[in-house]
Rosetta silent file (secondary structure, phi, psi, omega in degrees, C-alpha in Angstrom):
SEQUENCE: MPPPSSQLPPSPAQTIQVNKDNRTIAITATDKVIAMADTATVHLGFIAYGPDSDAAYATGSRLSNAIVKALTAAGVPNDAIESENQNVSPVQEYQIEKLTPAEKAQRRFQVVQSWTVRTPADDAAKILDLAVKAGANQSGQIDWSLKDENAPQAEAAGKALQRARTVASEMAKGLSVKLGALIYANNETPGRAAAPSDAGHDQG
SCORE:     score description
SCORE:     0.000 S_00000001
   1 L     0.000  149.615  179.317    7.589   82.238    8.165 S_00000001
   2 L   -63.381  147.177 -179.572    9.646   79.401    6.617 S_00000001
   3 L   -69.403  146.512  174.324    7.882   77.520    3.815 S_00000001
   4 L   -61.900  159.300 -177.228    6.312   74.143    4.620 S_00000001
   5 L  -148.575  165.992  169.879    8.287   71.156    3.360 S_00000001
   6 L  -109.318  151.984 -174.735    8.317   67.398    2.847 S_00000001
   7 L  -139.601  133.259 -175.790   11.020   65.266    4.347 S_00000001
   8 L  -141.051  127.050  -46.130   12.210   61.682    3.454 S_00000001
   9 L   -78.353  167.279 -177.118   12.976   60.051    5.844 S_00000001
  10 L   -65.839  139.901  177.467   14.033   62.200    8.834 S_00000001
  11 L   -71.872  138.911  177.603   17.606   61.744    9.924 S_00000001
  12 L   -57.094  -25.384 -176.676   17.983   60.278   13.409 S_00000001
  13 L   -84.666  -12.059 -175.780   20.367   63.133   14.142 S_00000001
  14 L  -100.363  134.109  176.904   17.868   65.834   13.134 S_00000001
  15 L  -110.874  125.086  178.478   15.187   67.085   15.536 S_00000001
  16 L   -83.967  118.796  178.900   12.143   68.827   14.079 S_00000001
  17 L   -88.739  119.888  179.360   11.234   71.801   16.243 S_00000001
  18 L  -103.692  109.710  177.464    7.478   72.426   16.282 S_00000001
  19 E  -157.721 -179.007 -175.421    6.646   75.981   17.372 S_00000001
  20 L   -66.420  -19.243 -178.956    5.067   79.178   16.081 S_00000001
  21 L   -96.727   -6.826 -177.097    8.261   80.147   14.252 S_00000001
  22 E  -134.114   89.061 -178.310    8.856   76.827   12.510 S_00000001
  23 L  -100.016  100.017 -179.114    5.852   75.577   10.588 S_00000001
  24 L  -127.889  160.818  171.756    6.926   72.511    8.707 S_00000001
  25 L  -115.994  115.692 -179.269    5.385   69.283    7.479 S_00000001
  26 L  -103.533  122.811 -177.582    7.645   66.297    8.127 S_00000001
  27 L  -122.172  135.329  171.130    6.839   63.161    6.105 S_00000001
  28 L  -109.838  123.300 -179.672    8.470   59.724    6.251 S_00000001
  29 L  -137.689  143.838  177.183    7.918   57.642    3.117 S_00000001
  30 L  -128.152  156.937  175.630    9.506   54.463    1.817 S_00000001
  31 L  -154.278  167.395  179.496    9.410   52.642   -1.483 S_00000001
  32 L  -141.639  156.131  176.281   11.242   49.759   -3.097 S_00000001
  33 L  -129.806  124.961  175.997   12.398   48.663   -6.516 S_00000001
  34 E  -102.818  112.970 -175.567   12.908   45.003   -7.396 S_00000001
  35 E  -107.432  134.870  175.324   15.374   44.784  -10.262 S_00000001
  36 E   -71.113  134.556  179.417   16.125   41.669  -12.277 S_00000001
  37 L   -59.681  139.301  177.996   19.790   40.762  -12.134 S_00000001
  38 L  -111.996   -3.350 -178.686   21.673   41.580  -15.316 S_00000001
  39 E  -133.854  141.345  178.870   24.991   39.936  -14.406 S_00000001
  40 E  -127.573  142.182  171.373   25.833   36.395  -13.304 S_00000001
  41 E  -113.114  109.599 -175.473   28.960   34.887  -11.764 S_00000001
  42 E   -95.231  128.661  178.962   28.994   31.191  -12.628 S_00000001
  43 E   -96.305  121.599 -176.887   31.084   28.858  -10.476 S_00000001
  44 E  -123.810  153.031  176.564   32.645   26.017  -12.471 S_00000001
  45 E  -177.689  172.679  177.623   35.020   23.225  -11.562 S_00000001
  46 E  -149.426  161.739  169.914   35.995   19.594  -11.840 S_00000001
  47 E  -131.782  132.823 -178.779   37.625   16.782   -9.940 S_00000001
  48 E  -135.942  161.557 -173.818   39.592   14.072  -11.740 S_00000001
  49 E  -127.380  165.844  175.708   41.697   11.118  -10.610 S_00000001
  50 E  -161.654  160.830 -179.848   44.804    9.172  -11.567 S_00000001
  51 L   -70.570  -19.805  175.350   46.963    6.287  -10.301 S_00000001
  52 L  -147.863  174.365 -174.948   49.758    8.778   -9.583 S_00000001
  53 H   -64.672  -37.964 -179.370   50.219   12.519   -9.443 S_00000001
  54 H   -64.897  -43.011 -179.490   51.535   12.812  -13.011 S_00000001
  55 H   -66.929  -41.384  178.564   48.590   10.899  -14.450 S_00000001
  56 H   -63.062  -42.208 -179.889   46.092   12.910  -12.395 S_00000001
  57 H   -64.480  -39.834  179.653   47.711   16.167  -13.507 S_00000001
  58 H   -63.139  -43.392  177.827   47.629   15.093  -17.166 S_00000001
  59 H   -63.917  -41.745  178.821   43.923   14.283  -16.914 S_00000001
  60 H   -63.526  -39.811  178.649   43.291   17.572  -15.164 S_00000001
  61 H   -63.436  -40.681  179.116   45.149   19.520  -17.837 S_00000001
  62 H   -63.102  -46.002  179.212   43.101   17.862  -20.553 S_00000001
  63 H   -65.659  -42.410 -179.851   39.820   18.697  -18.797 S_00000001
  64 H   -59.774  -46.680  179.250   40.933   22.229  -17.983 S_00000001
  65 H   -63.099  -39.699 -178.617   41.854   22.962  -21.594 S_00000001
  66 H   -66.157  -40.613 -179.092   38.597   21.468  -22.847 S_00000001
  67 H   -67.691  -47.776 -179.468   36.477   23.557  -20.481 S_00000001
  68 H   -64.516  -38.885  178.346   38.239   26.834  -21.202 S_00000001
  69 H   -62.725  -40.643  178.651   38.170   26.126  -24.934 S_00000001
  70 H   -63.245  -39.252 -179.546   34.413   25.505  -24.807 S_00000001
  71 H   -69.702  -47.562 -178.535   33.865   28.798  -23.005 S_00000001
  72 H   -67.520  -33.189  177.568   36.048   30.922  -25.258 S_00000001
  73 H   -65.987  -26.147  178.879   34.569   29.283  -28.359 S_00000001
  74 L   -85.557    0.992  176.156   31.159   30.414  -27.101 S_00000001
  75 L    98.944    8.159  178.155   32.406   34.001  -26.977 S_00000001
  76 L   -75.963  123.496  179.745   33.336   34.327  -23.296 S_00000001
  77 L   -64.777  147.423  179.433   36.260   36.807  -23.019 S_00000001
  78 H   -58.317  -35.304 -177.569   39.417   35.482  -21.381 S_00000001
  79 H   -76.765   -4.786  175.670   39.307   38.246  -18.761 S_00000001
  80 H   -91.426   -8.118 -179.369   35.838   37.088  -17.683 S_00000001
  81 E  -105.343  116.742 -176.822   37.236   33.676  -16.682 S_00000001
  82 E  -120.825  124.541  179.195   39.043   33.728  -13.343 S_00000001
  83 E   -73.738  133.412  179.543   40.796   30.730  -11.844 S_00000001
  84 E  -102.606  -42.150 -172.465   39.926   30.124   -8.195 S_00000001
  85 E  -156.861  144.319  173.893   41.744   26.964   -7.229 S_00000001
  86 E  -154.890  124.631  176.828   43.956   24.225   -8.671 S_00000001
  87 E  -158.472  154.161  175.237   45.735   21.457   -6.813 S_00000001
  88 E  -117.628  130.838 -177.067   46.862   17.838   -7.022 S_00000001
  89 E  -150.067  157.888  176.429   46.767   15.777   -3.844 S_00000001
  90 E   -65.827  147.641  176.276   46.673   12.171   -2.615 S_00000001
  91 L   -84.868  131.731  179.131   43.212   10.694   -2.143 S_00000001
  92 L   -71.308  146.056 -175.220   42.447    9.814    1.456 S_00000001
  93 H   -58.360  -38.561 -178.119   41.735    6.168    2.165 S_00000001
  94 H   -65.119  -21.284 -179.488   38.268    6.836    3.594 S_00000001
  95 H   -75.254  -21.702 -175.947   37.266    8.420    0.284 S_00000001
  96 H  -124.352   13.834 -174.167   37.813    5.210   -1.647 S_00000001
  97 L   -63.682  -23.344 -179.037   37.244    2.532    0.979 S_00000001
  98 L   -91.629   -0.276 -179.311   34.088    1.285   -0.738 S_00000001
  99 L   -86.028  162.712  176.396   35.773    0.896   -4.133 S_00000001
 100 L   -74.877  161.915  178.082   37.217   -2.291   -5.574 S_00000001
 101 H   -55.330  -39.377  179.738   41.004   -2.776   -5.493 S_00000001
 102 H   -65.414  -40.767  179.464   41.177   -2.018   -9.220 S_00000001
 103 H   -68.362  -39.240  177.646   39.197    1.200   -8.780 S_00000001
 104 H   -60.487  -39.190 -178.458   41.333    2.226   -5.820 S_00000001
 105 H   -62.484  -28.747 -179.172   44.460    1.780   -7.903 S_00000001
 106 L   -90.328   -2.050 -177.441   43.128    4.314  -10.414 S_00000001
 107 L  -127.243   40.223  179.065   42.197    6.877   -7.736 S_00000001
 108 L   -75.283  -29.220  179.282   45.357    7.298   -5.720 S_00000001
 109 E  -130.520  152.214  177.970   45.626   10.983   -6.623 S_00000001
 110 E  -130.833  148.813  174.764   43.093   13.662   -7.440 S_00000001
 111 E  -122.035  133.218 -178.714   43.273   16.982   -9.237 S_00000001
 112 E  -124.801  135.662  176.165   40.791   19.750   -8.493 S_00000001
 113 E  -144.988  145.055  179.159   40.317   22.977  -10.397 S_00000001
 114 E  -144.493  155.911  178.827   37.676   25.691  -10.278 S_00000001
 115 E  -139.291  164.708  162.567   36.841   28.996  -11.953 S_00000001
 116 E  -118.571  141.582  179.195   34.359   31.817  -11.823 S_00000001
 117 E  -125.184  120.367  178.744   32.941   33.147  -15.072 S_00000001
 118 E   -92.757  126.437 -173.441   31.306   36.574  -15.183 S_00000001
 119 E  -150.330  159.180  172.449   28.652   36.749  -17.881 S_00000001
 120 E   -56.637  144.152 -175.331   25.369   38.477  -18.749 S_00000001
 121 H   -55.426  -37.787 -177.863   22.552   36.930  -16.714 S_00000001
 122 H   -65.208  -20.571 -177.329   20.755   35.659  -19.830 S_00000001
 123 H   -98.025   -1.632 -172.704   23.823   33.586  -20.777 S_00000001
 124 H   -59.798  -48.572 -177.622   24.427   31.966  -17.381 S_00000001
 125 H   -63.371  -38.758  179.846   22.556   28.703  -18.034 S_00000001
 126 H   -65.332  -44.001  179.312   24.215   28.305  -21.444 S_00000001
 127 H   -61.200  -43.830  179.869   27.699   28.870  -19.985 S_00000001
 128 H   -63.178  -43.110 -179.530   27.044   26.344  -17.246 S_00000001
 129 H   -64.056  -42.912  178.795   25.750   23.760  -19.700 S_00000001
 130 H   -60.976  -43.592 -178.412   28.758   24.160  -22.006 S_00000001
 131 H   -65.938  -42.156  179.545   31.181   23.743  -19.132 S_00000001
 132 H   -62.717  -42.857  178.923   29.426   20.638  -17.783 S_00000001
 133 H   -65.323  -25.479  179.220   29.418   19.029  -21.212 S_00000001
 134 L   -86.610   -5.060  176.069   33.164   19.743  -21.458 S_00000001
 135 L   121.941    5.254 -179.971   33.822   17.955  -18.159 S_00000001
 136 L   -78.729   87.611 -172.340   33.091   20.434  -15.358 S_00000001
 137 L   -91.561    6.139  176.500   31.591   17.891  -12.978 S_00000001
 138 L  -128.415   56.753 -173.629   31.691   20.089   -9.862 S_00000001
 139 L  -127.171  164.835  173.936   29.661   23.060  -11.088 S_00000001
 140 L   152.915  -34.937 -175.790   26.327   24.671  -10.427 S_00000001
 141 L   -72.416  136.823  176.101   26.392   27.749   -8.174 S_00000001
 142 E  -130.180  127.401  174.948   25.414   31.053   -9.770 S_00000001
 143 E  -102.052  129.435 -177.298   25.652   34.420   -8.027 S_00000001
 144 E  -102.462  143.215 -179.591   23.339   37.117   -9.412 S_00000001
 145 E  -155.201 -179.451  178.354   24.129   40.825   -9.340 S_00000001
 146 L  -118.529  142.803  175.503   23.632   44.166  -11.060 S_00000001
 147 L   -61.431  -43.183  178.438   26.151   46.106  -13.129 S_00000001
 148 L  -112.136   95.010 -177.242   24.978   49.271  -11.414 S_00000001
 149 L   -67.233  -20.717 -176.957   24.238   48.344   -7.807 S_00000001
 150 L   -86.724  -16.561 -174.929   23.181   51.931   -7.004 S_00000001
 151 H   -60.100  -47.907  179.872   20.488   52.258   -9.683 S_00000001
 152 H   -62.375  -37.406  179.294   17.662   50.481   -7.780 S_00000001
 153 H   -64.331  -42.653  179.926   18.413   52.456   -4.621 S_00000001
 154 H   -64.909  -40.156  179.349   18.330   55.733   -6.513 S_00000001
 155 H   -66.087  -43.307  179.148   15.058   54.796   -8.213 S_00000001
 156 H   -62.766  -40.731  179.421   13.457   53.736   -4.932 S_00000001
 157 H   -63.695  -41.180  178.846   14.577   56.958   -3.277 S_00000001
 158 H   -63.258  -41.902  178.612   13.080   59.012   -6.103 S_00000001
 159 H   -66.093  -40.841  179.454    9.751   57.190   -5.851 S_00000001
 160 H   -66.269  -38.667  179.614    9.666   57.577   -2.083 S_00000001
 161 H   -64.758  -40.740  177.917   10.463   61.274   -2.344 S_00000001
 162 H   -64.628  -41.046  178.349    7.633   61.788   -4.825 S_00000001
 163 H   -63.010  -41.216  179.607    5.267   59.898   -2.538 S_00000001
 164 H   -62.825  -41.519 -178.783    6.334   62.045    0.408 S_00000001
 165 H   -67.882  -36.389  178.164    5.715   65.255   -1.497 S_00000001
 166 H   -62.975  -44.663  178.518    2.259   64.039   -2.595 S_00000001
 167 H   -63.798  -43.140 -179.983    1.321   63.267    1.011 S_00000001
 168 H   -62.334  -37.338  179.167    2.736   66.601    2.192 S_00000001
 169 H   -63.417  -42.295  179.215    0.712   68.429   -0.470 S_00000001
 170 H   -65.818  -39.374  177.829   -2.503   66.809    0.718 S_00000001
 171 H   -65.438  -40.060  179.789   -1.692   67.686    4.310 S_00000001
 172 H   -62.987  -39.341  177.592   -0.954   71.274    3.332 S_00000001
 173 H   -61.825  -42.719 -179.817   -4.358   71.528    1.630 S_00000001
 174 H   -65.330  -27.709  179.264   -6.031   70.249    4.762 S_00000001
 175 L   -92.606    1.140 -179.716   -4.216   72.846    6.825 S_00000001
 176 L    58.027   41.684  175.477   -5.066   75.599    4.314 S_00000001
 177 L  -127.413  165.145  179.584   -1.426   76.409    3.744 S_00000001
 178 L   -98.479  131.000 -179.583    0.773   76.442    0.700 S_00000001
 179 L   -75.050  127.299 -179.955    3.469   73.789    0.425 S_00000001
 180 L   -92.051 -163.949 -178.596    6.890   75.316   -0.009 S_00000001
 181 L   -75.926  152.333  175.894   10.164   73.943   -1.329 S_00000001
 182 L   -63.852  131.565 -179.994   11.753   70.848    0.122 S_00000001
 183 L  -110.980  -14.811  179.236   14.288   71.819    2.768 S_00000001
 184 L  -160.837  140.025  174.535   15.621   68.410    3.847 S_00000001
 185 L  -148.833  145.394  179.137   15.599   64.781    2.682 S_00000001
 186 L  -136.043  123.750 -176.811   17.501   61.703    3.820 S_00000001
 187 L  -101.963  120.945  176.872   17.657   58.496    1.791 S_00000001
 188 L  -129.572   20.983 -175.524   18.134   55.208    3.639 S_00000001
 189 L   -92.850  115.098  179.658   16.269   52.886    1.283 S_00000001
 190 L   -78.949  151.998  172.590   18.427   49.996   -0.057 S_00000001
 191 L   -87.905  166.264  179.639   17.959   48.471   -3.479 S_00000001
 192 E  -145.653  138.012  179.378   17.512   44.758   -4.007 S_00000001
 193 E  -101.757  136.314  175.593   18.197   42.496   -6.986 S_00000001
 194 E  -101.848  132.496 -176.910   15.917   39.606   -7.875 S_00000001
 195 L   -89.671  142.424  171.697   17.584   36.583   -9.431 S_00000001
 196 L   -65.518  166.802  177.433   16.202   34.689  -12.416 S_00000001
 197 L   -59.035  135.440 -178.151   15.412   31.036  -11.935 S_00000001
 198 L   -94.018  100.388  179.035   18.625   29.088  -11.430 S_00000001
 199 L   -97.511   58.437 -172.229   18.584   26.161  -13.842 S_00000001
 200 L   -87.391  175.411  177.424   22.046   25.056  -12.806 S_00000001
 201 L  -113.594  145.739  174.094   23.914   21.763  -12.813 S_00000001
 202 L  -147.733  102.279 -176.496   25.438   20.108   -9.797 S_00000001
 203 L  -114.903  131.789  179.549   27.184   16.847  -10.424 S_00000001
 204 L   -85.424    0.000    0.000   29.115   14.996   -7.784 S_00000001
């Protein structure tokens, strides 16, 4: 007769035949692994104004250079800094309708620029703080991730498989049979990353 086995979890496409010629033990077991994120993607940006497009662009260039310089001086590699958006455009009247005439005159045009910075998770708050101090007044979002997205899933699957075999062994003892080798396993357990506390900045 075929050896008894443990199974994790059964595939929807597979049907276990229970009869005198097929004596198996089918077990469904799940487990999970919560992994702390080891990588962060920090979203940085600024908005600046000027009385005309040239003045706004000049201010934007100054801020852009200052922010990138602060990041690279802190050891962030150039290839970890990716530009997302940069544009100069007229300011809409409704955006400045509550300002004084003098203030309106200085905000006829705006320049917007943003980046993403990929960094180790432990450095995310420091990177964000440096950028804000350099003028990144539209920053704050941090996306957390893992360098190896498959590692937690593989670990969870291994733990679930071990749990399934332990349960199958106990069942085999109760049935007075010997547990044989595993003949089938199916892993459908996703991994999940837990993010550290986000001590970000968000300045309007």
